[in-house]
Short mmCIF file of C-alpha atoms in Angstrom, two decimals:
data_model
loop_
_atom_site.label_atom_id
_atom_site.label_comp_id
_atom_site.label_asym_id
_atom_site.label_seq_id
_atom_site.Cartn_x
_atom_site.Cartn_y
_atom_site.Cartn_z
CA UNK F 1087 0.00 0.00 0.00
CA UNK F 1088 2.85 2.35 0.86
CA UNK F 1089 4.46 1.70 -2.54
CA UNK F 1090 1.11 2.21 -4.28
CA UNK F 1091 0.84 5.75 -2.92
CA UNK F 1092 4.51 6.65 -2.99
CA UNK F 1093 5.62 9.79 -4.81
CA UNK F 1094 8.22 9.49 -7.56
CA UNK F 1095 8.85 13.22 -7.76
CA UNK F 1096 8.30 14.89 -4.35
CA UNK F 1097 9.69 18.14 -5.76
CA UNK F 1098 6.79 18.35 -8.21
CA UNK F 1099 4.30 17.62 -5.40
CA UNK F 1100 5.95 20.30 -3.26
CA UNK F 1101 5.60 22.89 -6.04
CA UNK F 1102 1.95 22.05 -6.74
CA UNK F 1103 1.11 22.00 -3.02
CA UNK F 1104 2.88 25.34 -2.57
CA UNK F 1105 0.85 26.89 -5.39
CA UNK F 1106 -2.36 25.62 -3.77
CA UNK F 1107 -1.39 26.74 -0.26
CA UNK F 1108 -0.24 30.20 -1.36
CA UNK F 1109 -3.17 30.89 -3.67
CA UNK F 1110 -4.49 34.38 -2.79
CA UNK F 1111 -8.05 34.31 -1.47
CA UNK F 1112 -10.12 31.42 -0.19
CA UNK F 1113 -9.98 27.98 -1.75
CA UNK F 1114 -13.37 26.47 -2.58
CA UNK F 1115 -14.69 22.93 -2.92
CA UNK F 1116 -14.01 22.87 -6.67
CA UNK F 1117 -10.34 23.80 -6.33
CA UNK F 1118 -9.89 21.31 -3.46
CA UNK F 1119 -11.47 18.55 -5.58
CA UNK F 1120 -9.27 19.41 -8.54
CA UNK F 1121 -6.13 19.18 -6.40
CA UNK F 1122 -7.16 15.90 -4.73
CA UNK F 1123 -8.02 14.39 -8.12
CA UNK F 1124 -4.40 14.97 -9.12
CA UNK F 1125 -2.86 14.19 -5.73
CA UNK F 1126 -5.15 11.93 -3.63
CA UNK F 1127 -4.97 12.27 0.14
CA UNK F 1128 -3.14 8.94 0.62
CA UNK F 1129 -0.37 10.23 -1.66
CA UNK F 1130 -0.04 13.48 0.31
CA UNK F 1131 -0.12 11.70 3.68
CA UNK F 1132 2.40 9.10 2.55
CA UNK F 1133 4.76 11.85 1.36
CA UNK F 1134 4.32 13.67 4.67
CA UNK F 1135 5.27 10.50 6.56
CA UNK F 1136 8.12 9.23 4.39
CA UNK F 1137 9.69 12.20 2.58
CA UNK F 1138 10.61 14.36 5.55
CA UNK F 1139 14.16 14.68 4.23
CA UNK F 1140 13.02 16.69 1.19
CA UNK F 1141 13.70 20.36 2.04
CA UNK F 1142 10.54 22.39 2.62
CA UNK F 1143 8.18 19.50 1.81
CA UNK F 1144 6.72 19.04 5.32
CA UNK F 1145 5.90 22.72 5.81
CA UNK F 1146 4.38 22.98 2.34
CA UNK F 1147 2.21 19.86 2.66
CA UNK F 1148 0.98 20.91 6.10
CA UNK F 1149 -0.05 24.33 4.74
CA UNK F 1150 -1.71 22.65 1.76
CA UNK F 1151 -3.67 20.17 3.91
CA UNK F 1152 -4.85 22.97 6.21
CA UNK F 1153 -6.46 24.73 3.25
CA UNK F 1154 -7.92 21.50 1.88
CA UNK F 1155 -9.54 20.53 5.19
CA UNK F 1156 -10.92 24.05 5.54
CA UNK F 1157 -13.26 23.33 2.63
CA UNK F 1158 -16.39 21.22 3.03
CA UNK F 1159 -15.17 18.88 0.31
CA UNK F 1160 -11.85 18.34 2.03
CA UNK F 1161 -13.45 17.97 5.47
CA UNK F 1162 -15.74 15.23 4.12
CA UNK F 1163 -12.66 12.94 3.87
CA UNK F 1164 -11.55 13.42 7.49
CA UNK F 1165 -13.71 10.59 8.98
CA UNK F 1166 -11.90 8.13 6.67
CA UNK F 1167 -8.53 9.35 7.96
CA UNK F 1168 -9.06 9.45 11.71
CA UNK F 1169 -6.06 7.13 12.07
CA UNK F 1170 -3.97 9.84 10.39
CA UNK F 1171 -5.36 12.35 12.90
CA UNK F 1172 -4.40 10.06 15.79
CA UNK F 1173 -0.87 9.60 14.46
CA UNK F 1174 -0.56 13.32 13.77
CA UNK F 1175 -1.55 14.24 17.33
CA UNK F 1176 1.30 12.03 18.61
CA UNK F 1177 3.89 13.12 16.02
CA UNK F 1178 7.29 14.46 16.99
CA UNK F 1179 6.90 17.30 14.49
CA UNK F 1180 5.17 20.29 16.09
CA UNK F 1181 3.71 21.54 12.80
CA UNK F 1182 2.20 18.12 12.12
CA UNK F 1183 0.67 18.07 15.62
CA UNK F 1184 -0.73 21.54 14.98
CA UNK F 1185 -2.17 20.33 11.65
CA UNK F 1186 -3.82 17.37 13.39
CA UNK F 1187 -5.43 19.69 15.98
CA UNK F 1188 -6.68 21.99 13.22
CA UNK F 1189 -8.00 18.98 11.32
CA UNK F 1190 -10.17 18.10 14.35
CA UNK F 1191 -11.49 21.68 14.32
CA UNK F 1192 -12.27 21.40 10.58
CA UNK F 1193 -14.10 18.12 11.20
CA UNK F 1194 -16.27 19.73 13.85
CA UNK F 1195 -16.89 22.88 11.77
CA UNK F 1196 -17.52 21.53 8.28
CA UNK F 1197 -18.58 17.90 8.52
CA UNK F 1198 -22.29 17.69 7.72
CA UNK F 1199 -22.99 13.97 7.35
CA UNK F 1200 -26.17 13.44 9.38
CA UNK F 1201 -25.53 9.71 9.75
CA UNK F 1202 -22.80 10.19 12.34
CA UNK F 1203 -21.88 12.89 14.81
CA UNK F 1204 -18.34 14.27 14.48
CA UNK F 1205 -18.15 14.34 18.27
CA UNK F 1206 -18.87 10.59 18.23
CA UNK F 1207 -15.88 10.12 15.92
CA UNK F 1208 -13.75 11.96 18.50
CA UNK F 1209 -14.96 9.57 21.20
CA UNK F 1210 -14.61 6.41 19.11
CA UNK F 1211 -11.03 7.22 18.13
CA UNK F 1212 -9.99 8.42 21.61
CA UNK F 1213 -8.90 11.79 20.22
CA UNK F 1214 -9.68 13.97 23.26
CA UNK F 1215 -6.85 12.66 25.51
CA UNK F 1216 -4.46 13.32 22.62
CA UNK F 1217 -5.75 16.87 22.32
CA UNK F 1218 -5.09 17.35 26.03
CA UNK F 1219 -1.55 16.04 25.57
CA UNK F 1220 -1.02 18.59 22.77
CA UNK F 1221 -2.34 21.30 25.09
CA UNK F 1222 0.07 20.38 27.87
CA UNK F 1223 3.18 19.35 25.95
CA UNK F 1224 3.01 21.01 22.54
CA UNK F 1225 4.61 24.30 21.64
CA UNK F 1226 2.62 27.55 21.75
CA UNK F 1227 1.07 27.05 18.30
CA UNK F 1228 0.09 23.44 19.03
CA UNK F 1229 -1.44 24.39 22.40
CA UNK F 1230 -3.48 27.17 20.77
CA UNK F 1231 -4.72 24.84 18.01
CA UNK F 1232 -5.64 22.24 20.63
CA UNK F 1233 -7.63 24.82 22.64
CA UNK F 1234 -9.54 25.84 19.51
CA UNK F 1235 -10.43 22.22 18.78
CA UNK F 1236 -11.59 21.56 22.36
CA UNK F 1237 -13.64 24.77 22.37
CA UNK F 1238 -15.31 23.68 19.13
CA UNK F 1239 -15.94 20.22 20.64
CA UNK F 1240 -17.78 21.88 23.54
CA UNK F 1241 -20.40 23.05 21.04
CA UNK F 1242 -21.76 19.47 20.84
CA UNK F 1243 -23.71 17.77 23.66
CA UNK F 1244 -21.47 14.70 23.37
CA UNK F 1245 -18.47 17.02 23.48
CA UNK F 1246 -19.62 18.53 26.76
CA UNK F 1247 -19.84 15.03 28.23
CA UNK F 1248 -16.27 14.39 27.13
CA UNK F 1249 -14.80 17.63 28.46
CA UNK F 1250 -16.80 17.64 31.71
CA UNK F 1251 -17.18 13.98 32.70
CA UNK F 1252 -19.78 13.16 35.35
CA UNK F 1253 -17.15 11.18 37.26
CA UNK F 1254 -14.73 13.62 38.89
CA UNK F 1255 -12.14 10.86 39.11
CA UNK F 1256 -11.79 10.60 35.33
CA UNK F 1257 -8.21 11.17 34.19
CA UNK F 1258 -9.42 13.70 31.61
CA UNK F 1259 -11.30 15.85 34.16
CA UNK F 1260 -9.57 19.23 33.88
CA UNK F 1261 -9.09 19.42 37.64
CA UNK F 1262 -7.17 16.14 37.59
CA UNK F 1263 -5.24 17.18 34.48
CA UNK F 1264 -4.09 20.38 36.23
CA UNK F 1265 -3.12 18.45 39.36
CA UNK F 1266 -0.58 16.25 37.58
CA UNK F 1267 1.10 18.64 35.12
CA UNK F 1268 3.82 21.28 35.15
CA UNK F 1269 3.28 24.93 36.01
CA UNK F 1270 3.14 25.78 32.29
CA UNK F 1271 0.57 23.04 31.81
CA UNK F 1272 -1.55 24.41 34.66
CA UNK F 1273 -1.54 27.87 33.11
CA UNK F 1274 -2.63 26.35 29.80
CA UNK F 1275 -5.45 24.50 31.52
CA UNK F 1276 -6.59 27.80 33.02
CA UNK F 1277 -6.43 29.40 29.56
CA UNK F 1278 -8.60 26.57 28.20
CA UNK F 1279 -11.12 27.12 31.01
CA UNK F 1280 -11.32 30.81 30.07
CA UNK F 1281 -11.98 29.88 26.42
CA UNK F 1282 -14.70 27.41 27.40
CA UNK F 1283 -16.18 29.84 29.93
CA UNK F 1284 -16.67 32.43 27.18
CA UNK F 1285 -18.87 30.14 25.05
CA UNK F 1286 -22.13 30.64 26.92
CA UNK F 1287 -23.76 31.05 30.30
CA UNK F 1288 -24.58 27.33 30.24
CA UNK F 1289 -20.97 26.25 29.76
CA UNK F 1290 -19.86 28.77 32.41
CA UNK F 1291 -22.36 27.22 34.82
CA UNK F 1292 -20.94 23.75 34.12
CA UNK F 1293 -17.42 25.04 34.80
CA UNK F 1294 -18.54 26.60 38.07
CA UNK F 1295 -20.38 23.45 39.17
CA UNK F 1296 -17.29 21.38 38.31
CA UNK F 1297 -15.30 23.53 40.80
CA UNK F 1298 -12.86 24.49 38.05
CA UNK F 1299 -12.81 28.16 39.08
CA UNK F 1300 -11.09 26.91 42.24
CA UNK F 1301 -8.03 26.27 40.07
CA UNK F 1302 -7.61 30.03 39.68
CA UNK F 1303 -7.76 30.49 43.44
CA UNK F 1304 -5.16 27.76 43.94
CA UNK F 1305 -2.69 29.34 41.50
CA UNK F 1306 -3.21 32.86 42.84
CA UNK F 1307 -2.70 31.57 46.39
CA UNK F 1308 0.52 29.87 45.35
CA UNK F 1309 3.19 32.42 46.25
CA UNK F 1310 6.14 30.24 45.22
CA UNK F 1311 6.07 31.24 41.53
CA UNK F 1312 5.36 34.89 40.76
CA UNK F 1313 5.20 34.34 36.99
CA UNK F 1314 2.54 31.64 37.33
CA UNK F 1315 0.55 33.80 39.74
CA UNK F 1316 0.78 36.72 37.31
CA UNK F 1317 -0.37 34.48 34.43
CA UNK F 1318 -3.32 33.30 36.53
CA UNK F 1319 -4.22 36.93 37.29
CA UNK F 1320 -4.05 37.82 33.58
CA UNK F 1321 -6.42 34.97 32.77
CA UNK F 1322 -8.68 35.99 35.64
CA UNK F 1323 -8.82 39.45 34.07
CA UNK F 1324 -10.03 37.83 30.83
CA UNK F 1325 -12.69 35.99 32.83
CA UNK F 1326 -13.83 39.28 34.37
CA UNK F 1327 -14.17 40.73 30.86
CA UNK F 1328 -16.67 38.04 29.81
CA UNK F 1329 -20.23 39.33 29.91
CA UNK F 1330 -21.66 36.51 32.03
CA UNK F 1331 -18.55 36.17 34.19
CA UNK F 1332 -19.71 38.44 37.01
CA UNK F 1333 -22.40 36.11 38.32
CA UNK F 1334 -20.05 33.16 38.72
CA UNK F 1335 -16.92 35.01 39.87
CA UNK F 1336 -18.90 36.78 42.59
CA UNK F 1337 -19.86 33.39 44.06
CA UNK F 1338 -16.22 32.51 44.68
CA UNK F 1339 -13.71 33.93 47.15
CA UNK F 1340 -11.69 35.45 44.31
CA UNK F 1341 -12.63 39.02 45.20
CA UNK F 1342 -11.41 38.54 48.78
CA UNK F 1343 -8.29 36.87 47.42
CA UNK F 1344 -7.61 39.85 45.15
CA UNK F 1345 -8.11 42.15 48.10
CA UNK F 1346 -5.58 40.10 50.07
CA UNK F 1347 -3.00 40.49 47.27
CA UNK F 1348 -3.60 44.26 47.17
CA UNK F 1349 -3.07 44.49 50.93
CA UNK F 1350 -0.28 42.01 51.60
CA UNK F 1351 1.67 41.08 48.44
CA UNK F 1352 5.25 42.28 48.33
CA UNK F 1353 5.25 42.20 44.51
CA UNK F 1354 4.16 45.53 43.04
CA UNK F 1355 3.22 43.97 39.70
CA UNK F 1356 0.89 41.47 41.40
CA UNK F 1357 -0.75 44.23 43.43
CA UNK F 1358 -1.29 46.32 40.30
CA UNK F 1359 -2.89 43.43 38.39
CA UNK F 1360 -5.09 42.59 41.37
CA UNK F 1361 -6.24 46.23 41.50
CA UNK F 1362 -7.03 46.25 37.79
CA UNK F 1363 -9.04 43.03 37.97
CA UNK F 1364 -10.92 44.18 41.08
CA UNK F 1365 -11.81 47.46 39.39
CA UNK F 1366 -12.91 45.71 36.21
CA UNK F 1367 -15.04 43.23 38.12
CA UNK F 1368 -16.66 45.94 40.26
CA UNK F 1369 -17.52 48.04 37.20
CA UNK F 1370 -19.86 45.37 35.79
CA UNK F 1371 -23.47 46.53 35.59
CA UNK F 1372 -24.90 43.56 37.49
CA UNK F 1373 -22.15 43.16 40.10
CA UNK F 1374 -24.27 44.53 42.97
CA UNK F 1375 -26.91 41.90 42.20
CA UNK F 1376 -24.45 39.20 43.24
CA UNK F 1377 -22.02 41.01 45.56
CA UNK F 1378 -22.84 42.71 48.84
CA UNK F 1379 -21.60 46.22 49.61
CA UNK F 1380 -19.40 45.03 52.46
CA UNK F 1381 -17.18 43.12 50.00
CA UNK F 1382 -16.83 46.22 47.82
CA UNK F 1383 -15.99 48.35 50.87
CA UNK F 1384 -13.17 45.95 51.76
CA UNK F 1385 -11.63 46.44 48.31
CA UNK F 1386 -12.06 50.23 48.51
CA UNK F 1387 -10.45 50.25 51.95
CA UNK F 1388 -7.45 48.27 50.65
CA UNK F 1389 -7.00 50.71 47.75
CA UNK F 1390 -7.42 53.69 50.08
CA UNK F 1391 -4.67 52.45 52.40
CA UNK F 1392 -2.21 52.20 49.50
CA UNK F 1393 -2.80 55.84 48.56
CA UNK F 1394 -2.40 56.81 52.21
CA UNK F 1395 1.19 55.56 52.00
CA UNK F 1396 2.01 58.21 49.41
CA UNK F 1397 5.65 58.52 50.41
CA UNK F 1398 6.50 54.89 49.78
CA UNK F 1399 4.43 54.08 46.69
CA UNK F 1400 5.69 54.25 43.13
CA UNK F 1401 3.94 56.27 40.44
CA UNK F 1402 2.80 53.25 38.40
CA UNK F 1403 1.12 51.70 41.42
CA UNK F 1404 -0.66 54.92 42.35
CA UNK F 1405 -1.96 55.16 38.77
CA UNK F 1406 -3.29 51.58 39.05
CA UNK F 1407 -5.08 52.46 42.30
CA UNK F 1408 -6.68 55.56 40.78
CA UNK F 1409 -7.77 53.63 37.68
CA UNK F 1410 -9.34 50.94 39.88
CA UNK F 1411 -11.18 53.56 41.95
CA UNK F 1412 -12.39 55.14 38.72
CA UNK F 1413 -13.74 51.84 37.46
CA UNK F 1414 -15.53 51.22 40.77
CA UNK F 1415 -16.94 54.75 40.61
CA UNK F 1416 -18.30 54.30 37.09
CA UNK F 1417 -21.38 52.64 38.61
CA UNK F 1418 -23.64 54.85 40.73
CA UNK F 1419 -23.45 52.38 43.64
CA UNK F 1420 -19.65 52.41 43.53
CA UNK F 1421 -19.50 56.21 43.30
CA UNK F 1422 -21.70 56.50 46.40
CA UNK F 1423 -19.41 54.14 48.32
CA UNK F 1424 -16.30 56.08 47.25
CA UNK F 1425 -17.86 59.30 48.52
CA UNK F 1426 -19.25 57.79 51.70
CA UNK F 1427 -17.69 58.89 54.98
CA UNK F 1428 -19.65 56.54 57.25
CA UNK F 1429 -16.55 54.80 58.60
CA UNK F 1430 -13.55 56.85 57.40
CA UNK F 1431 -12.65 59.81 55.13
CA UNK F 1432 -14.05 59.18 51.62
CA UNK F 1433 -11.66 57.33 49.31
CA UNK F 1434 -12.67 59.73 46.52
CA UNK F 1435 -10.61 62.45 48.23
CA UNK F 1436 -7.45 60.87 46.79
CA UNK F 1437 -8.93 60.98 43.29
CA UNK F 1438 -9.90 64.66 43.54
CA UNK F 1439 -6.59 65.70 45.10
CA UNK F 1440 -4.56 63.88 42.41
CA UNK F 1441 -6.79 65.16 39.57
CA UNK F 1442 -5.58 68.72 40.16
CA UNK F 1443 -2.01 67.97 41.21
CA UNK F 1444 0.41 68.72 38.37
CA UNK F 1445 3.35 66.89 39.98
CA UNK F 1446 2.88 63.71 37.92
CA UNK F 1447 1.34 63.66 34.42
CA UNK F 1448 0.28 60.00 34.38
CA UNK F 1449 -1.10 60.14 37.90
CA UNK F 1450 -3.08 63.31 37.17
CA UNK F 1451 -4.42 61.83 33.93
CA UNK F 1452 -5.59 58.65 35.71
CA UNK F 1453 -7.20 60.71 38.47
CA UNK F 1454 -9.05 63.01 36.05
CA UNK F 1455 -10.52 60.06 34.18
CA UNK F 1456 -11.45 58.46 37.50
CA UNK F 1457 -13.15 61.68 38.61
CA UNK F 1458 -15.01 61.80 35.29
CA UNK F 1459 -16.33 58.30 36.00
CA UNK F 1460 -17.36 59.14 39.56
CA UNK F 1461 -19.09 62.31 38.35
CA UNK F 1462 -21.16 60.22 35.94
CA UNK F 1463 -19.69 61.05 32.51
CA UNK F 1464 -20.00 57.42 31.42
CA UNK F 1465 -23.36 56.75 33.11
CA UNK F 1466 -26.86 57.13 31.61
CA UNK F 1467 -28.42 60.56 32.12
CA UNK F 1468 -30.80 59.30 34.81
CA UNK F 1469 -27.87 57.90 36.85
CA UNK F 1470 -25.49 60.86 36.84
CA UNK F 1471 -26.62 62.43 40.11
CA UNK F 1472 -25.83 60.39 43.22
CA UNK F 1473 -27.85 59.27 46.23
CA UNK F 1474 -27.98 60.51 49.81
CA UNK F 1475 -25.06 62.48 51.15
CA UNK F 1476 -22.75 61.51 48.28
CA UNK F 1477 -23.54 64.67 46.28
CA UNK F 1478 -22.75 66.91 49.23
CA UNK F 1479 -19.54 64.94 49.85
CA UNK F 1480 -18.48 65.45 46.21
CA UNK F 1481 -19.13 69.22 46.40
CA UNK F 1482 -17.30 69.53 49.73
CA UNK F 1483 -14.24 67.60 48.51
CA UNK F 1484 -13.99 69.75 45.39
CA UNK F 1485 -14.01 72.96 47.42
CA UNK F 1486 -11.55 71.57 49.98
CA UNK F 1487 -9.11 70.66 47.20
CA UNK F 1488 -9.55 74.09 45.58
CA UNK F 1489 -8.96 75.88 48.90
CA UNK F 1490 -5.62 74.11 49.31
CA UNK F 1491 -4.42 75.34 45.91
CA UNK F 1492 -3.55 78.74 44.50
CA UNK F 1493 -6.67 78.56 42.29
CA UNK F 1494 -9.06 78.78 45.28
CA UNK F 1495 -12.18 77.65 43.35
CA UNK F 1496 -13.17 74.49 41.39
CA UNK F 1497 -13.52 76.61 38.25
CA UNK F 1498 -9.96 77.85 38.73
CA UNK F 1499 -8.76 74.24 38.97
CA UNK F 1500 -10.56 73.39 35.71
CA UNK F 1501 -9.03 76.36 33.89
CA UNK F 1502 -5.61 75.02 34.88
CA UNK F 1503 -6.51 71.57 33.55
CA UNK F 1504 -7.81 72.90 30.21
CA UNK F 1505 -4.59 74.87 29.70
CA UNK F 1506 -2.47 71.70 29.77
CA UNK F 1507 -1.68 69.21 26.97
CA UNK F 1508 -4.33 67.47 24.83
CA UNK F 1509 -4.47 64.26 26.94
CA UNK F 1510 -5.13 66.21 30.13
CA UNK F 1511 -7.64 68.47 28.36
CA UNK F 1512 -9.59 65.47 27.08
CA UNK F 1513 -9.82 64.07 30.62
CA UNK F 1514 -10.84 67.54 31.82
CA UNK F 1515 -13.68 67.63 29.29
CA UNK F 1516 -14.91 64.34 30.74
CA UNK F 1517 -14.88 65.76 34.27
CA UNK F 1518 -16.88 68.85 33.23
CA UNK F 1519 -19.32 66.73 31.18
CA UNK F 1520 -20.18 64.66 34.24
CA UNK F 1521 -19.99 67.36 36.90
CA UNK F 1522 -21.98 70.06 35.10
CA UNK F 1523 -25.29 68.33 35.86
CA UNK F 1524 -24.88 69.87 39.36
CA UNK F 1525 -26.11 73.47 39.61
CA UNK F 1526 -23.27 74.58 41.91
CA UNK F 1527 -20.70 73.29 39.42
CA UNK F 1528 -22.55 74.82 36.45
CA UNK F 1529 -22.38 78.19 38.19
CA UNK F 1530 -18.64 77.68 38.70
CA UNK F 1531 -18.18 76.99 34.98
CA UNK F 1532 -20.26 79.98 33.95
CA UNK F 1533 -18.15 82.20 36.22
CA UNK F 1534 -15.02 81.54 34.16
CA UNK F 1535 -15.02 82.96 30.65
CA UNK F 1536 -11.76 81.11 29.92
CA UNK F 1537 -13.55 77.75 30.26
CA UNK F 1538 -16.40 78.83 27.96
CA UNK F 1539 -13.90 80.13 25.39
CA UNK F 1540 -12.02 76.83 25.30
CA UNK F 1541 -15.04 74.49 25.10
CA UNK F 1542 -16.77 76.60 22.41
CA UNK F 1543 -13.70 77.03 20.20
CA UNK F 1544 -13.72 74.38 17.45
CA UNK F 1545 -10.03 75.00 16.77
CA UNK F 1546 -8.93 74.08 20.32
CA UNK F 1547 -8.51 70.39 19.45
CA UNK F 1548 -6.87 68.85 16.38
CA UNK F 1549 -7.69 65.13 16.86
CA UNK F 1550 -11.06 63.51 16.26
CA UNK F 1551 -11.33 62.14 19.81
CA UNK F 1552 -10.39 65.52 21.25
CA UNK F 1553 -12.90 67.39 19.08
CA UNK F 1554 -15.68 65.01 20.05
CA UNK F 1555 -14.84 65.20 23.77
CA UNK F 1556 -14.79 69.01 23.63
CA UNK F 1557 -18.11 69.07 21.78
CA UNK F 1558 -19.76 66.63 24.19
CA UNK F 1559 -18.59 68.85 27.04
CA UNK F 1560 -20.01 71.93 25.30
CA UNK F 1561 -23.33 70.17 24.74
CA UNK F 1562 -23.53 69.16 28.40
CA UNK F 1563 -22.88 72.71 29.59
CA UNK F 1564 -25.48 74.09 27.17
CA UNK F 1565 -28.06 71.48 28.18
CA UNK F 1566 -27.52 72.14 31.89
CA UNK F 1567 -27.66 75.89 31.26
CA UNK F 1568 -31.00 75.87 29.40
CA UNK F 1569 -32.42 73.53 32.07
CA UNK F 1570 -31.69 76.08 34.81
CA UNK F 1571 -34.26 78.88 34.90
CA UNK F 1572 -32.07 80.72 37.40
CA UNK F 1573 -29.21 81.07 34.92
CA UNK F 1574 -31.30 81.21 31.76
CA UNK F 1575 -33.14 84.29 32.97
CA UNK F 1576 -29.99 86.10 34.07
CA UNK F 1577 -29.39 89.00 31.61
CA UNK F 1578 -25.70 89.03 32.48
CA UNK F 1579 -25.34 85.51 31.02
CA UNK F 1580 -27.25 86.12 27.77
CA UNK F 1581 -24.06 86.39 25.74
CA UNK F 1582 -22.71 83.18 27.24
CA UNK F 1583 -25.94 81.34 26.35
CA UNK F 1584 -25.75 82.56 22.74
CA UNK F 1585 -22.10 81.48 22.49
CA UNK F 1586 -22.88 77.99 23.77
CA UNK F 1587 -25.85 77.62 21.42
CA UNK F 1588 -23.81 78.71 18.40
CA UNK F 1589 -21.00 76.28 19.31
CA UNK F 1590 -23.46 73.40 19.65
CA UNK F 1591 -25.03 74.32 16.30
CA UNK F 1592 -21.65 74.28 14.52
CA UNK F 1593 -20.88 70.69 15.57
CA UNK F 1594 -17.69 69.07 16.87
CA UNK F 1595 -15.28 69.52 13.98
CA UNK F 1596 -13.29 72.40 12.54
CA UNK F 1597 -16.20 74.20 10.91
CA UNK F 1598 -15.89 77.76 9.71
CA UNK F 1599 -18.66 80.16 10.45
CA UNK F 1600 -19.05 81.41 6.85
CA UNK F 1601 -17.82 79.33 3.95
CA UNK F 1602 -19.07 80.56 0.60
CA UNK F 1603 -17.85 80.22 -2.94
CA UNK F 1604 -16.04 83.37 -4.07
CA UNK F 1605 -15.92 84.31 -7.78
CA UNK F 1606 -12.50 85.21 -9.11
CA UNK F 1607 -12.28 87.72 -11.97
CA UNK F 1608 -9.01 88.06 -13.85
CA UNK F 1609 -7.95 89.64 -17.11
CA UNK F 1610 -7.53 87.16 -19.94
CA UNK F 1611 -3.97 86.47 -21.02
CA UNK F 1612 -3.25 87.62 -24.58
CA UNK F 1613 -0.43 86.48 -26.75
#
């Protein structure tokens, strides 16, 4: 059989396969059929197995087979070559192992024979344990291809039964796989869990019920390997980004664990990542449905204590704290907690102080954006103003900060911000956009002609994002102004109202007030 499918001229096969693999654009069923009519799959596979000494042949044939199996016609042959898939998953060559993993993905994506389930073929040929071996022991490309195949397998009911066996003692249960592999293997298992978790709420529920989220806690608790802990935190951040992740993460002790890292870890990079993840998690819309306020207060307290130690902290870490506080404050519930003084001075005081401190550019930028979030710039209109004593706390903190500076008033502080570079100005626009819904702040803005001149001048900004931020700020001031009968009926502010209205009418971009075609009359040249 081997002689029957042997290749007399592997160089010719390599050239033809290269032309097919490098063809620009997608290959279709017709082109795949034409190629396989000239070079049947047994011929290609035999050459891949026996002609490895021909320079460039293996890479070319692997690329060619990838494109063939990515067509429905090519994928229809995969069930007949499951033995090839098995051998490929155990091959010494990393690119062949990667091809075998991708072939499994193609089978699951394109195979449409209703007489047999592709997931059943995976079970019958014991492919899943081999995919796990590729995940744990392959190179980066092989591991990624393996994850993609396993994620695709999870889309089938039979696949879910394979990946999440009912018997927790199964060797292929991901908890048992993680328990017996290297630190790199454990990180890859966590990465696979994140991929599976992202599929749907149902799969996420299965992962939670299988206690697989505990693997993250175990790695984060393991202080013996900082790189592994950092990798686990990075993957946890990805979990927090997933839309349905909040519900399940809030049921674990991960938030308390993150808080512990913030408070006690000696590694600045771990503390910073823990802050970022905590902030991201606590900025999710539905977080307060699943998490009680006391847990959030513990995180806020940990962040507050770091900023209290201002003399010993580095700039990067203080920026991470301010960003985390800003994310927490983006929700109305979080903003209220940041401004609450029920048990200690409000944590928001650090944000407001840093927002108008020009000693560190990055720190001031982070603080201004955080203050914009707390003020409600990113919230819906009906959730900008805060509850209870939080509004009074915000006003008081702004005036306290202003009184400690040479500017003396909040409006003076904002003038200083808007006179700085474009990044700082953009953040300043966000602060004004959120804050101006408060009458006291609107009156501060209207008292400074410099602020009105900047936000109504279309030539102030030269970038699209800057123009749009300035215009949004101008719109917010105008809307708040016309909503206030006290200011609207003040004759002294009539000119200001007209200026705001004209700026809003012109739009955000560099529009000239009068642009008309001008006729040009010249004397005709005569020769």
